[in-house]
Amino acid sequence: MEESPGEGSMDKSRVLNVKPLRTLTPVFSAPPNSNSFPQGSAPFVCVPPAGPFPPGVSPFFPFSGIPNQSVPSGDHTPISSAVPINSFRSAEPPSARAANGNAGSSRRANRNNRAVEEDGYGDIQTWSSQSISQKRTKGKKDKIASPDVDMDVMVENIYQSYNLVEFEEARRYNGDKDSVGCVLLVYNLLRRQIVQLEDSKEATAGQSRRPDLKAGNVLMTKGVRTNAKKRVGAVPGVEIGDIFFFRMELCTIGLHAPIMAGIDYMSVKVSQDEEPIAVSIVSSGGYEDDVEEDDGLIYSGQGKEMDQKLERGNLALEKSLHRGNDIRVTRGIKDVGNPTGKVYVYDGLYRIQESWVEKGKSGSNVFRYKLGRLPGQPDAYKMWKKIQQWKDGIIPRMGIILPDLTSGAETLPVSLVNDVDHEKGPAYFNYSPTLKYSKPVPRDPFVGCACNGACLPGNENCDCVQKNGGYLPHIVNGVIVSQKSVIYECGPPCQCPPTCRNRVSQGGLRLRLEVFKTKDRGWGLRSWDPIRAGAFICVYAGEAVDDSEAQELAGENEDDHIFDGTRIYQPLEVLPGDLNNAPNLQFPLIINARNAGNVARFINHSCSPNLFWQPVLRGNSKEFDLHIAFYAIRHVPPMTELTYSYGMVPPEKADRGKKKCFCGSPKCRGFFY
């Protein structure tokens, strides 16, 4: 500050010539043996990160490479060891960034982009710090563990179980159904394990938990992906009607590359120049998109806060209009099982028919593109709309015999449907949702947990958590993390409520199911609702019998509704979990559902099933009851038959109950037991 006019006084009317710091000219250190500054610059010296440093100033980590290590002199010393910035998004080649318009890299950069409304996070695993603190408050006395688990070790275990260490280059760029299925299976398993680890730790205020992005980043970095080569038209291994619960899934299988942006495009060469064309769009309700009755879609362009410009995705759509190329369309639909999430259904190929500009709801100019669905494709989104009309009672379900097969025994009705022939229903049986033991069986003692509110992940004082290896076997929405030799559930002796997360198999049906007549396999089971990988389906109800009774039923050809846990199963072909352990039944469990049972008695066999069974031990009056629960191996679209593998009988029983298989799977063995 300049001198004041008099000692002890200050001329407050005088305006000082003070410049903000950002207007000063930074000057780097002068060469050795030179004390001069460039003409006209202020004496404000900014030292380069790598040096040289003025006297009294030491190099600092990480730019010095190693702490306390001297840095060679010179203005252009290279930085030897940069510290990587953690990112949930894998690096893309420059060509991909150009094709995608760099979409999805940050919310701030995309404030005028369609991406802002389509982050696609469709799960409740992002717990707020407030909700965590409320949950912890109820159980103050419970000690919450924070296990230090190496993510790389966890990923390596998954790699080994799937033999993914060398996911060959051909499968990365051009996939097939097996490659797509494998990538999605691994992605969802890794995502659920990340959720399980994060649930067992205290939440950090302001820190967002995005296991969907973390899992995708790990796999993309490791090269576990498929269909990485962009293409126009169908993607190998992806079928119309396939469903996804996370936008990152679309990226890992090459269906839609941008993590957030709704328009995916690529460059094509025209003469000497290149121009963008659209290859895929995701319509998830973030914009003013309209659905037409004739399988049409009116899609809004990118940009929300001002007049949209004919650039990037909008330009690609306009070019596709003139070229007439096919565009993949994926619809985002509200997830009924998760109010904050969406289900993404691949609806097939469309073409742009016309485009125009109109005023949007915000008053800005908006590009509108009318797309028509190519004929001859299976129904996908149209089937979803029809199912919703069934639920709302707008149109009747054709072929329905009984609106509720359970007669109110389940919390949700189960329809009995036959739209194939004139059969009026299966043979008579009593619907019962429980498993009954006719004879006492050996069981381990059980005391029960003392969790008053609910069993919390990572609670070291919860006996049930400790029996499950220190973790709860399920994450939110009743989704199992992985297949285990056995799961321990809370029971009547436990103090936790019926809504406890460790009572998943005790809450009854959570899906709107129907028993339907198949063309060649009798009666089967399917769902009106979409099913996410790892979701609980139902238990196998009936009467527990011994092997001698099961042989009598087989001799009478009455073994169509038998669950036989003594058969040989191959869990690693289904879902990895305890890699060295097959399902542990504690004792031979055979369930007869001929006279009394639930919907599980209608689940047919498949050599490529979409369900697996899991042994569950429930604590009951100082002992355990063994039950069988079914879970989804992968995402299952609505109206897809639910199946599991009936297993193989021991060689000495190979001549008993062998039947021809009609599962239709490419891996069909031709028979089952």
XYZ file of C-alpha atoms in Angstrom:
673
model
C 0.000 0.000 0.000
C 1.210 3.519 -0.810
C 2.023 6.024 1.929
C -0.831 7.836 3.580
C -0.922 11.638 3.425
C -0.095 11.991 7.065
C 1.154 9.939 9.927
C -1.614 8.069 11.564
C -4.185 9.150 8.981
C -5.446 7.764 5.664
C -7.000 9.438 2.607
C -10.066 7.223 2.167
C -11.280 9.212 -0.846
C -8.333 8.094 -2.921
C -8.864 5.025 -5.102
C -5.817 2.820 -5.177
C -4.728 1.138 -8.380
C -5.162 -2.498 -7.240
C -5.396 -5.289 -9.796
C -6.853 -8.734 -9.127
C -4.342 -11.529 -8.892
C -5.527 -13.210 -12.077
C -4.520 -10.129 -14.155
C -0.891 -10.251 -13.078
C 1.579 -11.658 -15.565
C 3.204 -14.837 -14.261
C 6.951 -14.896 -14.796
C 8.970 -18.069 -14.508
C 12.415 -18.107 -12.954
C 15.089 -16.339 -14.901
C 17.974 -18.331 -16.295
C 20.931 -18.889 -14.019
C 23.118 -15.870 -13.343
C 20.346 -13.505 -14.420
C 18.379 -11.248 -12.082
C 16.313 -9.368 -14.635
C 12.587 -9.644 -15.345
C 10.935 -9.191 -18.728
C 10.140 -5.575 -19.461
C 6.782 -4.403 -18.162
C 6.104 -7.346 -15.935
C 5.421 -7.283 -12.252
C 7.834 -8.994 -9.895
C 5.488 -11.970 -9.414
C 7.413 -15.202 -9.841
C 5.644 -18.520 -10.518
C 7.900 -21.528 -10.167
C 7.269 -24.405 -12.602
C 6.255 -27.661 -10.868
C 9.466 -29.394 -11.910
C 11.821 -26.502 -11.026
C 14.266 -24.904 -10.989
C 13.485 -23.575 -7.520
C 14.705 -20.313 -5.935
C 16.955 -20.484 -2.899
C 15.067 -21.731 0.138
C 12.322 -23.456 -1.869
C 12.370 -27.269 -2.010
C 10.794 -29.516 -4.633
C 7.544 -31.119 -3.533
C 5.904 -34.488 -4.146
C 4.565 -35.772 -6.552
C 6.323 -33.565 -9.098
C 9.712 -34.428 -7.673
C 9.084 -38.127 -8.390
C 10.107 -39.337 -4.918
C 9.786 -37.364 -1.689
C 12.943 -35.549 -0.604
C 14.616 -36.292 -3.926
C 16.431 -33.411 -5.580
C 15.328 -32.300 -9.017
C 17.835 -31.563 -11.791
C 18.028 -27.963 -12.853
C 16.532 -26.756 -16.077
C 13.202 -25.269 -17.065
C 12.058 -28.272 -19.122
C 12.728 -31.136 -16.755
C 10.104 -33.850 -17.512
C 7.781 -35.014 -14.767
C 8.866 -38.592 -14.194
C 5.967 -39.966 -12.203
C 2.598 -38.331 -12.510
C -0.136 -39.274 -10.069
C -3.150 -40.729 -11.889
C -6.544 -39.224 -11.230
C -9.116 -41.850 -10.328
C -11.958 -41.947 -12.786
C -15.115 -44.017 -13.089
C -14.802 -43.826 -16.842
C -12.246 -45.654 -18.908
C -10.180 -43.750 -21.424
C -11.442 -43.684 -24.985
C -9.360 -43.368 -28.111
C -9.458 -39.938 -29.763
C -11.607 -41.257 -32.585
C -14.235 -42.465 -30.144
C -14.275 -39.135 -28.333
C -14.769 -37.343 -31.595
C -17.536 -39.669 -32.655
C -19.358 -39.300 -29.366
C -18.835 -35.588 -29.105
C -17.018 -36.260 -25.805
C -20.406 -36.970 -24.258
C -20.666 -38.081 -20.683
C -17.321 -36.855 -19.410
C -18.849 -34.424 -16.928
C -22.190 -32.990 -16.001
C -20.849 -29.461 -16.236
C -19.560 -29.898 -19.747
C -22.895 -31.355 -20.819
C -25.233 -28.804 -19.290
C -26.792 -28.260 -22.729
C -26.653 -31.912 -23.644
C -29.271 -34.607 -23.461
C -26.863 -36.471 -21.195
C -27.810 -34.502 -18.087
C -31.210 -36.177 -17.879
C -29.931 -39.655 -18.658
C -27.334 -40.680 -16.134
C -29.056 -44.034 -15.981
C -28.333 -44.907 -12.368
C -31.104 -47.348 -11.618
C -30.528 -48.680 -8.140
C -30.983 -47.517 -4.542
C -27.415 -48.315 -3.604
C -26.484 -44.612 -3.446
C -27.355 -44.149 0.205
C -27.271 -40.593 1.469
C -25.183 -39.832 4.506
C -28.358 -38.799 6.319
C -30.103 -42.123 5.750
C -26.985 -43.982 6.824
C -26.765 -41.986 10.044
C -30.426 -42.674 10.779
C -29.912 -46.381 10.288
C -26.817 -46.363 12.477
C -28.565 -44.356 15.204
C -31.108 -47.090 15.742
C -28.310 -49.529 16.387
C -25.751 -47.373 18.179
C -24.458 -50.307 20.151
C -23.715 -52.297 17.025
C -20.115 -52.085 15.944
C -19.794 -51.558 12.209
C -16.793 -53.182 10.622
C -14.887 -51.609 7.749
C -13.220 -54.557 6.041
C -10.186 -53.663 3.966
C -10.750 -55.720 0.838
C -8.407 -55.444 -2.126
C -10.498 -54.705 -5.204
C -7.845 -56.176 -7.488
C -7.927 -59.472 -5.605
C -11.707 -59.597 -5.865
C -11.565 -58.912 -9.603
C -8.821 -61.491 -10.084
C -10.959 -64.144 -8.382
C -13.767 -63.395 -10.808
C -11.337 -63.545 -13.727
C -10.109 -66.946 -12.653
C -13.603 -68.342 -12.166
C -14.622 -67.259 -15.673
C -11.216 -67.782 -17.314
C -11.226 -64.118 -18.376
C -7.535 -63.449 -17.947
C -7.167 -63.636 -21.708
C -10.424 -62.284 -23.097
C -9.269 -62.558 -26.693
C -9.227 -59.518 -28.939
C -11.705 -60.986 -31.409
C -14.376 -61.206 -28.693
C -13.679 -57.631 -27.621
C -14.411 -56.088 -31.000
C -16.913 -58.539 -32.474
C -19.001 -60.495 -30.020
C -21.682 -63.159 -30.025
C -24.400 -64.257 -27.619
C -21.965 -66.105 -25.362
C -19.607 -63.109 -25.197
C -22.443 -60.690 -24.407
C -23.854 -63.019 -21.756
C -20.441 -63.526 -20.185
C -19.633 -59.801 -19.990
C -23.022 -58.950 -18.477
C -22.776 -61.799 -15.971
C -19.328 -60.687 -14.817
C -20.351 -57.022 -14.724
C -23.358 -57.656 -12.495
C -21.450 -59.997 -10.196
C -18.680 -57.444 -9.728
C -21.164 -54.604 -9.231
C -23.030 -56.518 -6.522
C -19.809 -57.378 -4.714
C -18.780 -53.714 -4.752
C -22.181 -52.820 -3.278
C -21.717 -55.447 -0.575
C -18.313 -54.022 0.365
C -19.524 -50.416 0.406
C -22.620 -51.296 2.435
C -20.402 -52.684 5.184
C -18.528 -49.393 5.502
C -19.602 -46.093 6.974
C -20.846 -43.621 4.363
C -18.781 -40.498 3.745
C -20.741 -37.262 3.565
C -20.769 -35.804 0.063
C -19.333 -38.937 -1.511
C -21.495 -40.600 -4.131
C -21.505 -44.356 -4.360
C -21.708 -45.476 -7.948
C -20.962 -49.210 -8.032
C -22.402 -49.369 -11.551
C -19.733 -46.993 -12.849
C -16.952 -48.506 -10.761
C -17.651 -52.025 -12.037
C -17.846 -50.825 -15.628
C -14.610 -48.876 -15.307
C -12.770 -51.916 -13.965
C -13.974 -54.196 -16.744
C -13.424 -51.674 -19.540
C -9.897 -51.005 -18.278
C -9.171 -54.730 -18.117
C -10.547 -55.245 -21.622
C -13.501 -57.372 -20.489
C -16.004 -56.002 -22.980
C -17.392 -56.971 -26.355
C -18.530 -55.335 -29.602
C -16.133 -52.436 -28.988
C -16.109 -51.787 -32.737
C -18.827 -49.303 -33.635
C -21.270 -50.421 -36.278
C -24.499 -49.509 -38.003
C -27.415 -51.866 -37.385
C -27.770 -54.847 -35.066
C -25.111 -55.691 -32.486
C -23.980 -59.355 -32.473
C -25.250 -61.222 -29.424
C -27.876 -58.636 -28.439
C -31.483 -59.648 -29.078
C -34.554 -57.455 -29.399
C -36.307 -57.364 -26.033
C -33.116 -57.761 -23.978
C -33.244 -55.644 -20.818
C -30.661 -53.756 -18.776
C -30.795 -51.951 -15.451
C -27.698 -49.774 -15.903
C -26.473 -47.582 -18.742
C -22.967 -48.943 -18.202
C -24.217 -52.364 -19.320
C -25.016 -50.905 -22.731
C -21.436 -49.644 -22.980
C -19.741 -52.923 -22.033
C -21.566 -54.880 -24.759
C -21.352 -52.221 -27.484
C -25.051 -51.464 -27.748
C -24.657 -47.757 -26.883
C -21.213 -46.256 -26.257
C -21.797 -42.970 -24.334
C -22.350 -43.480 -20.627
C -24.743 -40.553 -20.362
C -25.528 -39.009 -23.742
C -28.654 -40.202 -25.520
C -27.208 -40.145 -29.061
C -24.360 -42.389 -30.173
C -22.764 -41.681 -33.540
C -19.737 -42.464 -35.653
C -17.909 -40.882 -38.581
C -18.145 -42.227 -42.116
C -16.059 -41.164 -45.067
C -17.807 -39.321 -47.889
C -15.436 -38.550 -50.769
C -12.503 -36.842 -49.075
C -14.440 -35.690 -46.037
C -16.046 -37.354 -43.032
C -19.513 -36.809 -41.656
C -21.269 -38.141 -38.544
C -24.194 -40.562 -38.664
C -26.284 -41.777 -35.730
C -26.041 -45.460 -34.838
C -27.975 -45.642 -31.553
C -30.269 -43.575 -29.341
C -31.580 -44.076 -25.818
C -34.998 -42.584 -25.115
C -35.509 -42.593 -21.368
C -38.010 -39.835 -20.722
C -35.571 -37.033 -19.937
C -36.727 -35.026 -22.945
C -40.011 -34.333 -24.684
C -40.047 -37.617 -26.607
C -43.397 -38.903 -27.836
C -44.480 -42.452 -28.599
C -46.801 -43.100 -31.532
C -49.213 -45.997 -31.713
C -47.687 -47.452 -34.879
C -44.344 -48.309 -33.276
C -43.127 -44.789 -33.951
C -41.015 -42.451 -31.893
C -40.631 -38.681 -32.053
C -37.216 -38.004 -30.586
C -36.002 -34.619 -29.331
C -32.495 -33.386 -30.082
C -29.701 -32.417 -27.712
C -29.722 -29.131 -25.797
C -32.169 -27.850 -23.174
C -31.238 -24.389 -21.890
C -31.137 -22.540 -25.240
C -31.957 -22.995 -28.895
C -30.589 -26.308 -30.061
C -27.839 -26.256 -32.657
C -27.323 -28.528 -35.637
C -24.128 -30.055 -34.337
C -22.815 -33.249 -32.775
C -25.702 -35.656 -32.118
C -28.271 -33.456 -33.835
C -26.126 -33.228 -36.945
C -25.627 -36.998 -36.903
C -29.402 -37.559 -36.795
C -29.900 -35.130 -39.672
C -27.259 -36.918 -41.761
C -28.888 -40.273 -40.955
C -32.197 -38.920 -42.229
C -30.663 -38.318 -45.659
C -28.602 -41.534 -45.698
C -31.491 -43.684 -44.442
C -29.311 -45.885 -42.222
C -30.670 -48.113 -39.459
C -30.540 -46.787 -35.894
C -30.754 -48.904 -32.738
C -33.370 -47.683 -30.272
C -33.314 -48.482 -26.546
C -36.269 -47.397 -24.424
C -35.919 -46.353 -20.800
C -38.930 -47.382 -18.708
C -39.665 -46.690 -15.048
C -38.649 -49.591 -12.834
C -41.680 -50.608 -10.776
C -39.402 -52.275 -8.230
C -37.279 -49.161 -7.777
C -38.962 -45.734 -8.021
C -35.639 -43.955 -8.660
C -34.430 -46.272 -11.419
C -35.185 -47.310 -14.959
C -35.196 -50.489 -16.987
C -33.719 -50.202 -20.472
C -35.242 -52.423 -23.152
C -33.653 -52.803 -26.585
C -36.482 -52.178 -29.035
C -34.724 -52.996 -32.316
C -33.915 -51.003 -35.464
C -35.558 -47.768 -36.570
C -35.088 -45.260 -39.390
C -35.586 -41.506 -39.349
C -38.499 -40.489 -41.560
C -38.521 -36.710 -41.141
C -37.212 -33.853 -39.001
C -38.319 -30.330 -38.099
C -37.771 -27.534 -35.576
C -40.419 -26.393 -33.110
C -40.725 -24.473 -29.879
C -40.246 -26.673 -26.828
C -41.827 -26.280 -23.402
C -38.981 -23.987 -22.354
C -39.637 -21.676 -25.315
C -36.393 -22.602 -27.076
C -36.136 -24.120 -30.534
C -35.956 -27.914 -30.432
C -35.056 -30.380 -33.182
C -37.606 -33.163 -33.559
C -36.943 -36.433 -35.380
C -39.663 -38.891 -36.309
C -38.460 -42.493 -36.357
C -40.329 -45.545 -37.615
C -39.642 -49.105 -36.460
C -38.595 -51.511 -39.175
C -41.268 -54.163 -39.838
C -40.862 -57.867 -39.114
C -39.149 -57.472 -35.747
C -40.337 -59.178 -32.530
C -42.383 -57.100 -30.102
C -40.430 -55.509 -27.285
C -41.641 -52.120 -26.052
C -45.119 -52.897 -27.398
C -45.236 -55.974 -25.117
C -44.343 -53.789 -22.119
C -47.248 -51.473 -22.914
C -49.611 -54.429 -23.232
C -48.539 -55.874 -19.861
C -49.121 -52.509 -18.203
C -52.621 -52.460 -19.675
C -53.227 -55.928 -18.176
C -52.152 -54.643 -14.767
C -54.305 -51.533 -15.060
C -57.322 -53.557 -16.209
C -57.586 -51.624 -19.483
C -57.496 -54.776 -21.606
C -58.000 -58.397 -20.460
C -55.268 -61.029 -20.488
C -56.325 -63.403 -23.248
C -56.515 -67.102 -22.364
C -56.820 -66.567 -18.629
C -58.376 -69.479 -16.706
C -57.974 -68.272 -13.126
C -57.057 -64.725 -12.089
C -55.323 -66.066 -8.962
C -54.124 -69.638 -8.767
C -53.044 -69.141 -5.148
C -56.536 -68.215 -3.854
C -55.003 -65.403 -1.842
C -52.214 -67.472 -0.280
C -49.622 -65.120 -1.834
C -49.366 -61.350 -1.493
C -49.533 -61.034 -5.294
C -51.960 -62.945 -7.547
C -50.630 -65.634 -9.905
C -52.652 -65.969 -13.093
C -53.360 -69.345 -14.726
C -53.260 -68.906 -18.509
C -53.714 -71.179 -21.526
C -53.640 -69.569 -24.950
C -52.280 -72.703 -26.675
C -55.024 -75.350 -26.475
C -58.240 -76.178 -24.588
C -56.773 -77.756 -21.437
C -58.454 -76.235 -18.388
C -55.538 -76.433 -15.999
C -53.001 -78.725 -14.306
C -53.956 -81.697 -12.160
C -55.528 -80.714 -8.850
C -53.207 -79.796 -5.971
C -53.376 -77.690 -2.807
C -51.549 -74.409 -3.103
C -49.202 -74.003 -0.144
C -46.328 -71.486 0.088
C -44.496 -73.373 2.860
C -42.217 -76.388 3.187
C -43.248 -79.056 5.686
C -41.051 -81.686 7.299
C -42.910 -84.939 7.969
C -39.989 -86.410 9.942
C -37.463 -84.806 12.300
C -34.071 -84.122 10.751
C -30.686 -83.392 12.346
C -30.109 -79.661 12.782
C -27.542 -77.377 14.330
C -28.460 -75.301 17.395
C -29.446 -71.696 16.792
C -29.854 -68.851 19.282
C -30.728 -65.855 17.079
C -29.455 -62.314 16.710
C -30.253 -59.364 18.978
C -30.677 -56.715 16.255
C -33.658 -54.614 17.358
C -33.968 -52.419 14.249
C -32.610 -54.651 11.494
C -29.477 -56.577 10.657
C -26.996 -54.014 9.314
C -24.187 -54.806 6.873
C -20.857 -55.178 8.635
C -22.340 -55.405 12.153
C -19.785 -57.394 14.111
C -22.283 -58.022 16.922
C -24.902 -59.659 14.674
C -24.674 -63.426 14.949
C -26.465 -63.900 11.620
C -24.053 -61.580 9.802
C -21.108 -63.487 11.229
C -22.585 -66.826 10.185
C -22.656 -65.464 6.626
C -18.958 -64.657 6.680
C -19.212 -61.095 7.973
C -21.506 -59.818 5.219
C -25.213 -59.865 4.523
C -25.758 -62.168 1.533
C -28.242 -59.756 -0.081
C -28.057 -56.132 -1.142
C -31.098 -53.897 -1.646
C -34.190 -55.173 -3.480
C -33.555 -58.727 -2.269
C -30.706 -59.230 -4.753
C -28.217 -61.935 -3.815
C -24.531 -61.059 -4.190
C -23.324 -64.478 -5.343
C -24.129 -68.131 -5.034
C -22.923 -69.646 -1.770
C -22.764 -73.122 -0.321
C -25.444 -72.074 2.168
C -27.119 -68.861 3.372
C -28.130 -68.290 7.001
C -31.340 -66.301 7.401
C -32.837 -64.810 10.520
C -35.755 -66.643 12.085
C -38.334 -66.352 14.908
C -35.714 -66.322 17.705
C -34.109 -63.217 16.153
C -35.191 -59.780 17.384
C -35.052 -58.132 13.937
C -38.385 -57.334 12.191
C -39.891 -59.247 9.237
C -38.622 -56.486 6.926
C -34.994 -57.287 7.782
C -32.793 -57.686 4.704
C -31.700 -61.078 6.005
C -35.202 -62.541 5.596
C -35.484 -62.294 1.808
C -36.945 -65.753 1.199
C -39.615 -65.293 3.889
C -41.498 -62.364 2.363
C -43.451 -64.265 -0.292
C -43.634 -63.408 -3.984
C -42.371 -60.021 -5.160
C -43.065 -60.503 -8.864
C -46.305 -60.689 -10.817
C -46.080 -64.268 -12.078
C -48.288 -66.408 -14.283
C -48.511 -70.180 -14.783
C -48.997 -70.782 -18.490
C -49.400 -73.694 -20.879
C -46.348 -74.274 -23.064
C -46.430 -75.825 -26.533
C -44.479 -78.982 -25.729
C -43.462 -78.994 -22.039
C -46.708 -78.915 -20.102
C -47.198 -75.998 -17.735
C -44.508 -73.416 -17.108
C -43.838 -70.243 -15.122
C -43.027 -66.707 -16.299
C -43.206 -63.126 -15.034
C -45.072 -60.019 -16.126
C -42.350 -57.929 -14.457
C -38.727 -57.543 -15.560
C -36.318 -59.468 -13.344
C -32.834 -58.225 -12.536
C -29.843 -60.532 -12.169
C -29.637 -61.955 -8.641
C -33.266 -61.180 -7.789
C -35.186 -63.551 -5.521
C -37.969 -65.441 -7.320
C -39.564 -67.920 -4.888
C -38.904 -70.899 -2.625
C -39.689 -74.532 -3.429
C -42.665 -75.458 -1.254
C -44.087 -78.903 -0.588
C -43.270 -81.819 1.706
C -39.747 -82.963 2.522
C -39.421 -86.723 1.858
C -36.617 -89.270 2.012
C -35.031 -91.092 -0.909
C -37.182 -94.228 -0.516
C -40.391 -92.213 -0.907
C -38.922 -90.425 -3.931
C -38.147 -93.811 -5.559
C -41.745 -94.918 -5.015
C -42.997 -91.780 -6.737
C -40.626 -92.410 -9.626
C -41.918 -95.946 -9.955
C -45.450 -94.581 -10.200
C -44.362 -91.965 -12.783
C -45.496 -89.269 -10.368
C -42.158 -87.483 -10.050
C -42.987 -84.500 -12.262
C -43.131 -82.192 -9.255
C -40.061 -83.297 -7.322
C -37.044 -81.245 -6.305
C -34.079 -83.548 -5.731
C -31.127 -81.891 -4.030
C -29.100 -85.111 -4.091
C -28.395 -84.813 -7.809
C -25.145 -83.585 -9.309
C -25.084 -79.876 -10.161
C -22.445 -77.701 -11.744
C -22.807 -74.271 -10.093
C -19.725 -72.768 -11.735
C -21.428 -72.941 -15.136
C -24.233 -70.886 -13.679
C -22.895 -68.318 -11.236
C -19.553 -68.221 -9.426
C -19.600 -67.773 -5.705
C -17.819 -70.066 -3.274
C -15.578 -71.392 -6.004
C -14.610 -74.590 -4.203
C -17.989 -75.422 -2.700
C -21.077 -76.964 -4.218
C -24.441 -76.160 -2.588
C -24.360 -77.583 0.932
C -27.664 -79.190 1.849
C -26.594 -80.312 5.364
C -28.675 -83.459 4.743
C -30.281 -85.032 1.617
C -33.294 -82.853 0.823
C -35.990 -84.079 -1.565
C -39.218 -82.089 -1.840
C -42.469 -83.579 -3.108
C -44.871 -80.951 -4.487
C -47.265 -83.380 -6.149
C -50.186 -82.859 -3.752
C -49.246 -79.524 -2.194
C -46.843 -76.864 -3.404
C -46.408 -73.385 -4.819
C -45.416 -71.830 -8.162
C -41.976 -73.484 -8.033
C -43.541 -76.842 -8.964
C -44.181 -75.406 -12.448
C -40.575 -74.339 -13.186
C -39.344 -76.443 -16.098
C -35.846 -77.753 -16.794
C -33.431 -76.110 -19.215
C -29.876 -76.969 -20.194
C -29.245 -73.174 -20.315
C -31.338 -72.013 -17.340
C -31.981 -68.447 -16.195
C -32.481 -69.430 -12.513
C -30.328 -71.200 -9.946
C -31.282 -72.683 -6.593
C -29.689 -71.737 -3.293
C -29.786 -73.603 0.061
C -31.113 -71.364 2.844
C -30.973 -72.186 6.557
C -33.514 -70.334 8.695
C -33.116 -70.146 12.434
C -36.182 -71.618 14.119
C -36.558 -72.293 17.855
C -32.914 -73.097 18.613
C -32.495 -75.096 15.405
C -32.313 -74.576 11.636
C -34.840 -75.315 8.887
C -33.384 -75.959 5.437
C -35.166 -74.391 2.444
C -34.516 -74.009 -1.283
C -34.710 -70.525 -2.815
C -34.515 -69.604 -6.517
C -32.667 -66.574 -7.876
C -32.156 -65.101 -11.355
C -28.813 -65.814 -13.014
C -29.158 -62.862 -15.402
C -31.707 -60.199 -16.322
C -34.930 -61.824 -17.506
C -37.318 -59.849 -19.758
C -41.075 -60.011 -19.094
C -42.973 -63.030 -20.473
C -39.789 -65.133 -20.644
C -40.145 -68.646 -19.227
C -38.296 -69.232 -15.961
C -36.173 -72.398 -15.876
C -33.494 -74.109 -13.814
C -31.306 -77.165 -14.281
C -32.720 -80.351 -12.766
C -29.175 -81.703 -12.439
C -27.689 -85.098 -13.235
C -28.339 -88.317 -11.325
C -25.494 -90.523 -10.091
C -24.334 -93.220 -12.563
C -26.061 -95.995 -10.601
C -29.407 -94.227 -11.123
C -28.845 -93.163 -14.744
C -31.587 -95.483 -16.013
C -34.251 -93.888 -13.789
C -36.488 -91.063 -14.959
C -34.565 -90.123 -18.100
C -36.710 -87.953 -20.397
C -36.309 -86.182 -23.706
C -35.476 -82.493 -23.348
C -37.329 -79.823 -25.336
C -35.649 -76.768 -23.816
C -34.520 -75.553 -27.245
C -31.164 -74.302 -25.953
C -28.144 -74.417 -28.305
C -26.409 -76.310 -25.482
C -29.253 -78.795 -25.003
C -28.035 -82.250 -23.952
C -31.113 -83.830 -25.488
C -32.353 -85.324 -22.217
C -32.937 -84.541 -18.545
C -33.939 -86.411 -15.378
